[in-house]
Coordinates of N, CA and C in Angstrom, one line a residue:
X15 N 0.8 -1.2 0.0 CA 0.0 0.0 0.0 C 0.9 1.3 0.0
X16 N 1.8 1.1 0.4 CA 2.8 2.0 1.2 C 3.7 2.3 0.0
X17 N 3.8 1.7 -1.3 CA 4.7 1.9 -2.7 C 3.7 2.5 -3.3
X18 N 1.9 2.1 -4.0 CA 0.9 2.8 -4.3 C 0.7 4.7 -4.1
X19 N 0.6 4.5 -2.7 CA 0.5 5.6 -2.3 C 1.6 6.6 -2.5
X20 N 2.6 6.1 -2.7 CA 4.0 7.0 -2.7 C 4.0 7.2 -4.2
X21 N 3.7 6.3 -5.2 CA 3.4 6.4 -6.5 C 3.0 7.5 -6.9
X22 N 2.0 7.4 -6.1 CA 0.5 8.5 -6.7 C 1.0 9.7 -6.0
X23 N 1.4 9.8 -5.2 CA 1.7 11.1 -4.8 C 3.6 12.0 -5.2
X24 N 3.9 11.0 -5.6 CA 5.4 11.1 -6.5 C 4.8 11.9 -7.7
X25 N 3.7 11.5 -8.4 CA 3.1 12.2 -9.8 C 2.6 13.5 -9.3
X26 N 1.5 13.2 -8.2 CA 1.6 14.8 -7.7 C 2.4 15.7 -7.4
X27 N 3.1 15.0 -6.7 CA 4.7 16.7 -6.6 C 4.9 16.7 -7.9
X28 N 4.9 16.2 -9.0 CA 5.6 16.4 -10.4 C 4.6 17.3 -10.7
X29 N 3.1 17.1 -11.0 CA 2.2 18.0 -11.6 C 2.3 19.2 -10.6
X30 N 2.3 19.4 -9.6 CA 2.7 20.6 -8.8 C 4.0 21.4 -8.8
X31 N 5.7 20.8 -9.0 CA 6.6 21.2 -9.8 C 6.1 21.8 -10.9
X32 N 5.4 21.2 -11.9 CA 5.2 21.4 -13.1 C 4.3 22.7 -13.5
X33 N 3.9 22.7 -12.4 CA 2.7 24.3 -11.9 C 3.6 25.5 -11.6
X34 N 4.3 25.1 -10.8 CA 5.4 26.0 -10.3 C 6.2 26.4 -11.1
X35 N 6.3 25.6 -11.9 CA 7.6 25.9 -13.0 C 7.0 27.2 -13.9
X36 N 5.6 27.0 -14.4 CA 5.2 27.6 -15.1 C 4.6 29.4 -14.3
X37 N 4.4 28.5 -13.1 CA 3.6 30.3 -12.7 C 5.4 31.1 -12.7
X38 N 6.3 30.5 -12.3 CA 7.9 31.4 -12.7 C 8.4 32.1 -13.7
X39 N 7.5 30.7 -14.8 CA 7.9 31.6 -16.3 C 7.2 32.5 -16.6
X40 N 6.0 32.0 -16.2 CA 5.4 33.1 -16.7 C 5.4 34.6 -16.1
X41 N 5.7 34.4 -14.6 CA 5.7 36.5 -14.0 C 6.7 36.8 -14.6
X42 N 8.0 36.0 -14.9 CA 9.1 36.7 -14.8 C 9.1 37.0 -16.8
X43 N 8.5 36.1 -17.4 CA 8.1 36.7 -18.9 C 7.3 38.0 -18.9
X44 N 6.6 37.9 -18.0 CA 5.3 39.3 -17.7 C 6.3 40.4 -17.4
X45 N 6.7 40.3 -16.3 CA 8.1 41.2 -15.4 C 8.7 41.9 -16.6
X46 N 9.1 41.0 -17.3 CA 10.3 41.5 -18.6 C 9.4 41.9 -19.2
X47 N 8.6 41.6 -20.1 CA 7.8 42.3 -21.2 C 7.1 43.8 -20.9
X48 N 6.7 43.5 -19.7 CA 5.9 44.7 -19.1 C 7.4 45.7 -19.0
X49 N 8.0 45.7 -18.4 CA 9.5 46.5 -18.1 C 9.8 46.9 -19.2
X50 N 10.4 46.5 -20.3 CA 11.2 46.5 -21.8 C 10.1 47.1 -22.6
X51 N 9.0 46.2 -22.8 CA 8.2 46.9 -24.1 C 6.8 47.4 -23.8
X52 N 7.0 47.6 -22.2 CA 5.2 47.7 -21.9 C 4.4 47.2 -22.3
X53 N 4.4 45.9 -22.4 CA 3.8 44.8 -23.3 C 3.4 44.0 -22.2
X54 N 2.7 43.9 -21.0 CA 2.4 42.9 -20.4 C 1.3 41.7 -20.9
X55 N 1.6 40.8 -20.7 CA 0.6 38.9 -20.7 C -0.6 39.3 -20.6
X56 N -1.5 39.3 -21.6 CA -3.1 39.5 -21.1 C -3.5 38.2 -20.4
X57 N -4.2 37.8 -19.0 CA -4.4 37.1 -18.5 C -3.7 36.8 -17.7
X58 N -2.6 36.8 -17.5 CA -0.7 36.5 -16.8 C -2.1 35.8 -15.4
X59 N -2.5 37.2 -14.7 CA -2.9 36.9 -13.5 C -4.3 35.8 -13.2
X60 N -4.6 35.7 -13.9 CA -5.9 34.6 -14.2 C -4.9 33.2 -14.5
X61 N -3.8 32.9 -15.1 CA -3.1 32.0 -15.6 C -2.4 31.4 -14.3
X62 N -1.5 32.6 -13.3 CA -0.8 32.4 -12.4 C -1.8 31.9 -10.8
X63 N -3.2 32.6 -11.4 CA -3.8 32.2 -10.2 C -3.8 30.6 -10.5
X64 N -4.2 30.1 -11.5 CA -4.6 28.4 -12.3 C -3.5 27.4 -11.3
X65 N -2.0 28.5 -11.9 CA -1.0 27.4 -11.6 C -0.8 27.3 -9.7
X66 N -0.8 28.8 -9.4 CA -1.1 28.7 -7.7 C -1.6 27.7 -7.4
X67 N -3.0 27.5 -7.6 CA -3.6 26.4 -7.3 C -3.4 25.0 -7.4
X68 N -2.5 24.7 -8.2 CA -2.4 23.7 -8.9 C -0.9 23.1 -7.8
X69 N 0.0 24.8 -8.0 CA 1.1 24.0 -6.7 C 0.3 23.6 -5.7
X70 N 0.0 24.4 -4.7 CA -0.3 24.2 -3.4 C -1.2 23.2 -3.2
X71 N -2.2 22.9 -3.8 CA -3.0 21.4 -3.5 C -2.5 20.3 -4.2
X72 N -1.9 20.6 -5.2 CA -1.0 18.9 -5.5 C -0.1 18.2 -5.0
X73 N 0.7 19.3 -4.1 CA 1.8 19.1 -3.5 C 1.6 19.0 -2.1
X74 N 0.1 18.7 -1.4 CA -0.3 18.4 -0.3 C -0.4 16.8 0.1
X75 N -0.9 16.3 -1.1 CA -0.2 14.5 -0.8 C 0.8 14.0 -0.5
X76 N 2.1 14.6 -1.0 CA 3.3 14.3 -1.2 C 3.9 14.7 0.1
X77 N 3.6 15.7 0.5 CA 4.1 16.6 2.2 C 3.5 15.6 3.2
X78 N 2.1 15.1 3.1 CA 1.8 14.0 4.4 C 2.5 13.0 3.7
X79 N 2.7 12.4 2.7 CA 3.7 10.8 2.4 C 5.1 11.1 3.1
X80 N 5.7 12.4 2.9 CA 6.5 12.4 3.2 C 7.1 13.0 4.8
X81 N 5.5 12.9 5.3 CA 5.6 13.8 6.7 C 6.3 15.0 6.6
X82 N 6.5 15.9 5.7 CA 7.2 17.3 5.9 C 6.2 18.4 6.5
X83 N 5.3 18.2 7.2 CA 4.5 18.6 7.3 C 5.4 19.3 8.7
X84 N 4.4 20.7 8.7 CA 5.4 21.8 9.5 C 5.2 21.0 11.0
X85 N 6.5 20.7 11.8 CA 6.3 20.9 13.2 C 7.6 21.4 14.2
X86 N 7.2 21.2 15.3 CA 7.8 22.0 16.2 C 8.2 21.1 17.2
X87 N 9.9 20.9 17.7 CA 10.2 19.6 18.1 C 10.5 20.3 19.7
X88 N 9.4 20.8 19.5 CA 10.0 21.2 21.5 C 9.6 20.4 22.6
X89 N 8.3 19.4 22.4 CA 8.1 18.2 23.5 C 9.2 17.2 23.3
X90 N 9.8 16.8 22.1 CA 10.1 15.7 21.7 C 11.5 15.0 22.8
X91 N 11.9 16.8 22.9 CA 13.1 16.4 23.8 C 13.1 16.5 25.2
X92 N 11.8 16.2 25.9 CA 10.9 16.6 27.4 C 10.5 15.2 27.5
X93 N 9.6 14.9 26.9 CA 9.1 13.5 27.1 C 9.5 12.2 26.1
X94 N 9.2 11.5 26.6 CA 9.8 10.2 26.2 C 9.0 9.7 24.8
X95 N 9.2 8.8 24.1 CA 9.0 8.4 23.0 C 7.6 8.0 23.0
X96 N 7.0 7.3 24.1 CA 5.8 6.9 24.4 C 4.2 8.4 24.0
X97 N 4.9 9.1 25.2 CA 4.1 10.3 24.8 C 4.6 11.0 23.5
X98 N 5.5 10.8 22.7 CA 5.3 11.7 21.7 C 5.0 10.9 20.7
X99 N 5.0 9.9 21.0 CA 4.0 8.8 19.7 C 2.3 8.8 20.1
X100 N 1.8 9.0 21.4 CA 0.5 9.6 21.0 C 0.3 11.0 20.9
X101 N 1.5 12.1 20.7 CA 0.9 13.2 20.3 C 1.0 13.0 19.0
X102 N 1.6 12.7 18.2 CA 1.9 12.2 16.8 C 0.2 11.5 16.3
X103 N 0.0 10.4 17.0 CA -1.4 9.9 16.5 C -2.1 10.8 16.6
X104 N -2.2 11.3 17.6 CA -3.1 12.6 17.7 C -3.2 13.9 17.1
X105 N -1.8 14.4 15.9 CA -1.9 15.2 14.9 C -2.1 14.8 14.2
X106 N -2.0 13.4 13.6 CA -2.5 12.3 12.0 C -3.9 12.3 12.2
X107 N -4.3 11.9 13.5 CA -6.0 12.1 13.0 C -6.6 13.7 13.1
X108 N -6.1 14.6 13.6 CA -6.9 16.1 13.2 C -6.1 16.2 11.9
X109 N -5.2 15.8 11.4 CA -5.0 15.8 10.1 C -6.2 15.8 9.6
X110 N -6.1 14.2 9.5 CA -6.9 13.3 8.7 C -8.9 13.9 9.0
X111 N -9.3 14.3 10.5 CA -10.2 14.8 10.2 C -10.4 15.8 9.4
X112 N -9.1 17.3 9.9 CA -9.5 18.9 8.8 C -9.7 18.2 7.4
X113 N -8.7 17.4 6.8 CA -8.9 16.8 5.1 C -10.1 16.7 5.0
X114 N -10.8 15.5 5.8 CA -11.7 15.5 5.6 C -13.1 15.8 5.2
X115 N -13.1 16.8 6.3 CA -13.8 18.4 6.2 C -14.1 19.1 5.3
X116 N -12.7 19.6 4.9 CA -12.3 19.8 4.1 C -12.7 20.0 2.8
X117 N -12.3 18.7 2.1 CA -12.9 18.0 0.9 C -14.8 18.1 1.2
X118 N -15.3 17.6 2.0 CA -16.5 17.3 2.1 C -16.7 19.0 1.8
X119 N -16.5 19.8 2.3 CA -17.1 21.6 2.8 C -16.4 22.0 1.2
X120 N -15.8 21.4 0.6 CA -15.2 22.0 -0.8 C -16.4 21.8 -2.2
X121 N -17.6 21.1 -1.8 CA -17.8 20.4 -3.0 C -19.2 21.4 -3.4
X122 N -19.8 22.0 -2.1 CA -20.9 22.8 -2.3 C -20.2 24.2 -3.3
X123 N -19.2 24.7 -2.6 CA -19.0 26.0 -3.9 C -18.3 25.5 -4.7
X124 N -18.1 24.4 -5.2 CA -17.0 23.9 -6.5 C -18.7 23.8 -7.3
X125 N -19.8 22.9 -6.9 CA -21.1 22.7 -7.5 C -21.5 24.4 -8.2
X126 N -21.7 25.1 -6.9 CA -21.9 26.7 -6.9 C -21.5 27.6 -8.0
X127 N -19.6 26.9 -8.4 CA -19.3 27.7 -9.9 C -19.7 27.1 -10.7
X128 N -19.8 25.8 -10.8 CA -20.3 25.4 -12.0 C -21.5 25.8 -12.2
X129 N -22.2 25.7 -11.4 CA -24.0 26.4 -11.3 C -24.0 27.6 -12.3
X130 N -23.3 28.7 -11.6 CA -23.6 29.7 -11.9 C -21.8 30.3 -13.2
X131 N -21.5 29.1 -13.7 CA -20.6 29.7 -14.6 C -19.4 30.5 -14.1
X132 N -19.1 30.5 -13.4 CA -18.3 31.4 -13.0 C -16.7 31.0 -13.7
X133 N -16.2 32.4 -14.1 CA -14.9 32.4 -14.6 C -13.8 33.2 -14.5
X134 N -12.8 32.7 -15.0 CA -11.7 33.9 -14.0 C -12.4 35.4 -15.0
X135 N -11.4 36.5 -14.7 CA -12.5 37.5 -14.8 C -11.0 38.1 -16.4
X136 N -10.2 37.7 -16.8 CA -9.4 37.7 -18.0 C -9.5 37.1 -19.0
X137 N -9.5 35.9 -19.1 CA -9.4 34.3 -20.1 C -10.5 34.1 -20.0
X138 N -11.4 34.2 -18.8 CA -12.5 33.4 -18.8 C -12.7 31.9 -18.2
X139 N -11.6 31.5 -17.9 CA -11.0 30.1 -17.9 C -12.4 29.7 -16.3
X140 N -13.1 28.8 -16.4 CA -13.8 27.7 -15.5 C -13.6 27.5 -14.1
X141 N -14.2 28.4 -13.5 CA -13.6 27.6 -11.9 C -13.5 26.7 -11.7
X142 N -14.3 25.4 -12.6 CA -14.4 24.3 -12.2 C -13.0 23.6 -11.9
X143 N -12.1 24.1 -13.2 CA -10.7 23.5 -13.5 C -10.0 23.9 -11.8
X144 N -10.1 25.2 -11.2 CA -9.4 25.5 -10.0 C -10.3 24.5 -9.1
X145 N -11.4 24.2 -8.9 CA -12.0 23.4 -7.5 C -11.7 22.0 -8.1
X146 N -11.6 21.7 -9.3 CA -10.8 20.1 -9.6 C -9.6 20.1 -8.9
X147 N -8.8 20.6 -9.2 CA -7.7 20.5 -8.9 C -7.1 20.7 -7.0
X148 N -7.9 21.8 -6.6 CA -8.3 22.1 -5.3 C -8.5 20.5 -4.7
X149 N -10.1 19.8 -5.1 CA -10.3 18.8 -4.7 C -9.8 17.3 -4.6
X150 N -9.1 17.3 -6.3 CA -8.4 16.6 -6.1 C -7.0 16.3 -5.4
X151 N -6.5 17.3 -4.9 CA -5.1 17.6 -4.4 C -6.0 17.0 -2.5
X152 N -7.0 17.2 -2.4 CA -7.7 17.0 -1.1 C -7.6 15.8 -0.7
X153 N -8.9 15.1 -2.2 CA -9.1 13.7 -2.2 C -8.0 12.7 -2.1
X154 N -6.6 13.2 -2.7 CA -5.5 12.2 -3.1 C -4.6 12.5 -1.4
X155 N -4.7 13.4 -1.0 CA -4.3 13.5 0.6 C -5.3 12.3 1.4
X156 N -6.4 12.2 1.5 CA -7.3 11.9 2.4 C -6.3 9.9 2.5
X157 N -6.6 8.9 1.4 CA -6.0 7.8 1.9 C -4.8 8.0 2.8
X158 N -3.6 8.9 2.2 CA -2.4 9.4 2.7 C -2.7 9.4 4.0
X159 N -3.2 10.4 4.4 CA -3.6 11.0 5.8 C -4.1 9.3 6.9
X160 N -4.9 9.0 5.8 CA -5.2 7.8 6.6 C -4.4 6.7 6.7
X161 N -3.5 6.3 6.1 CA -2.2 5.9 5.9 C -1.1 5.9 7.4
X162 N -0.9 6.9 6.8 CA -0.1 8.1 8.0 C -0.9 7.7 9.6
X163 N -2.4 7.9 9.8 CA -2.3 7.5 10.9 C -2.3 6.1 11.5
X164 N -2.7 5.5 10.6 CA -2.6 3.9 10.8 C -1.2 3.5 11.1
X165 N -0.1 4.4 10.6 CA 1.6 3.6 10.7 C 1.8 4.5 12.1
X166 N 1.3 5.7 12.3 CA 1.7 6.4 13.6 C 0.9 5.6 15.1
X167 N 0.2 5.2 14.6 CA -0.6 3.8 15.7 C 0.3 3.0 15.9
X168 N 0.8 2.2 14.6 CA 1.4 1.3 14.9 C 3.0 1.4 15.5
X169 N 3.8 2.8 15.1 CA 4.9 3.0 15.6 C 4.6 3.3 17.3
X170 N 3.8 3.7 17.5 CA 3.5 4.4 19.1 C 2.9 2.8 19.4
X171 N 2.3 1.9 19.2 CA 3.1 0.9 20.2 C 3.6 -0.2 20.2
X172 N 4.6 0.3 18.7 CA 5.8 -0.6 19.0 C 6.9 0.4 19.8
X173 N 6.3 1.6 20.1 CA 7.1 2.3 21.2 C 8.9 2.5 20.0
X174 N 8.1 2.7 19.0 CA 9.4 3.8 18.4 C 9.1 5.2 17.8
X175 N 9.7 5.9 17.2 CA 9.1 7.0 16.5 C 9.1 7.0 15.3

């Protein structure tokens, strides 16, 4: 399960690299053009909002596979391994419940643009494409997360970290 999941979220940080790559080219093509020929990207910012999105929730699977997830190691060196393997469980599941929330509380306004058409306000481009991507980047966290707490169970009592 534990190669699957790494898989799938390996492709994710790529599609989210691959976001990031482009929202770079593209300000800093904007930057120059606008500067040199007063020629700025029509859309730039409708475009860069797409790829924003596209980093930050794709690359949310890959952060819980890989636990880089932000923390603060100031109990760790206070208490003993025991208690910081149930504080551990006990950040994997409010993890795992916010995701879940989350995703569920994401699906009414993702329905909402599609209802009502809603588009970026340059290109025109679909909100739908931002709350896909939004949601997906959610949905593909949620096993992870659940993953993640099932091995943090099992490290806290085999009493390691």
């Amino acid at each position: 399960m534990r190669a699957l999941l790494a898989f799938t979220t390996r492709y994710t940080a790529y599609g989210s690299a691959l976001f990031l790559a482009a929202m770079m080219v593209l300000t800093v093509i904007d930057v120059g053009l606008r500067a040199t020929l007063n020629l700025p990207i029509t859309g730039a910012y409708d475009l860069v909002q797409l790829c924003l999105v596209g980093t930050v929730f794709l690359s949310i699977p890959d952060v819980f596979m890989r636990e880089d997830n932000i923390v603060i190691d100031l109990i760790d060196h206070v208490f003993g391994p025991r208690t910081v393997g149930a504080l551990r469980v006990i950040a994997c599941a409010l993890a795992f419940i916010f995701l879940a929330v989350l995703c569920w509380r994401m699906f009414a306004p993702a329905f909402d643009a599609i209802a009502f058409n809603e588009v970026s306000p340059d290109l025109s481009i679909s909100m739908a494409v931002h709350w896909t991507l939004m949601i997906l980047g959610i949905a593909i966290a949620l096993p992870v997360a659940a993953f993640m707490l099932i091995e943090s169970i099992l490290r806290m009592l085999a009493g390691t970290r």
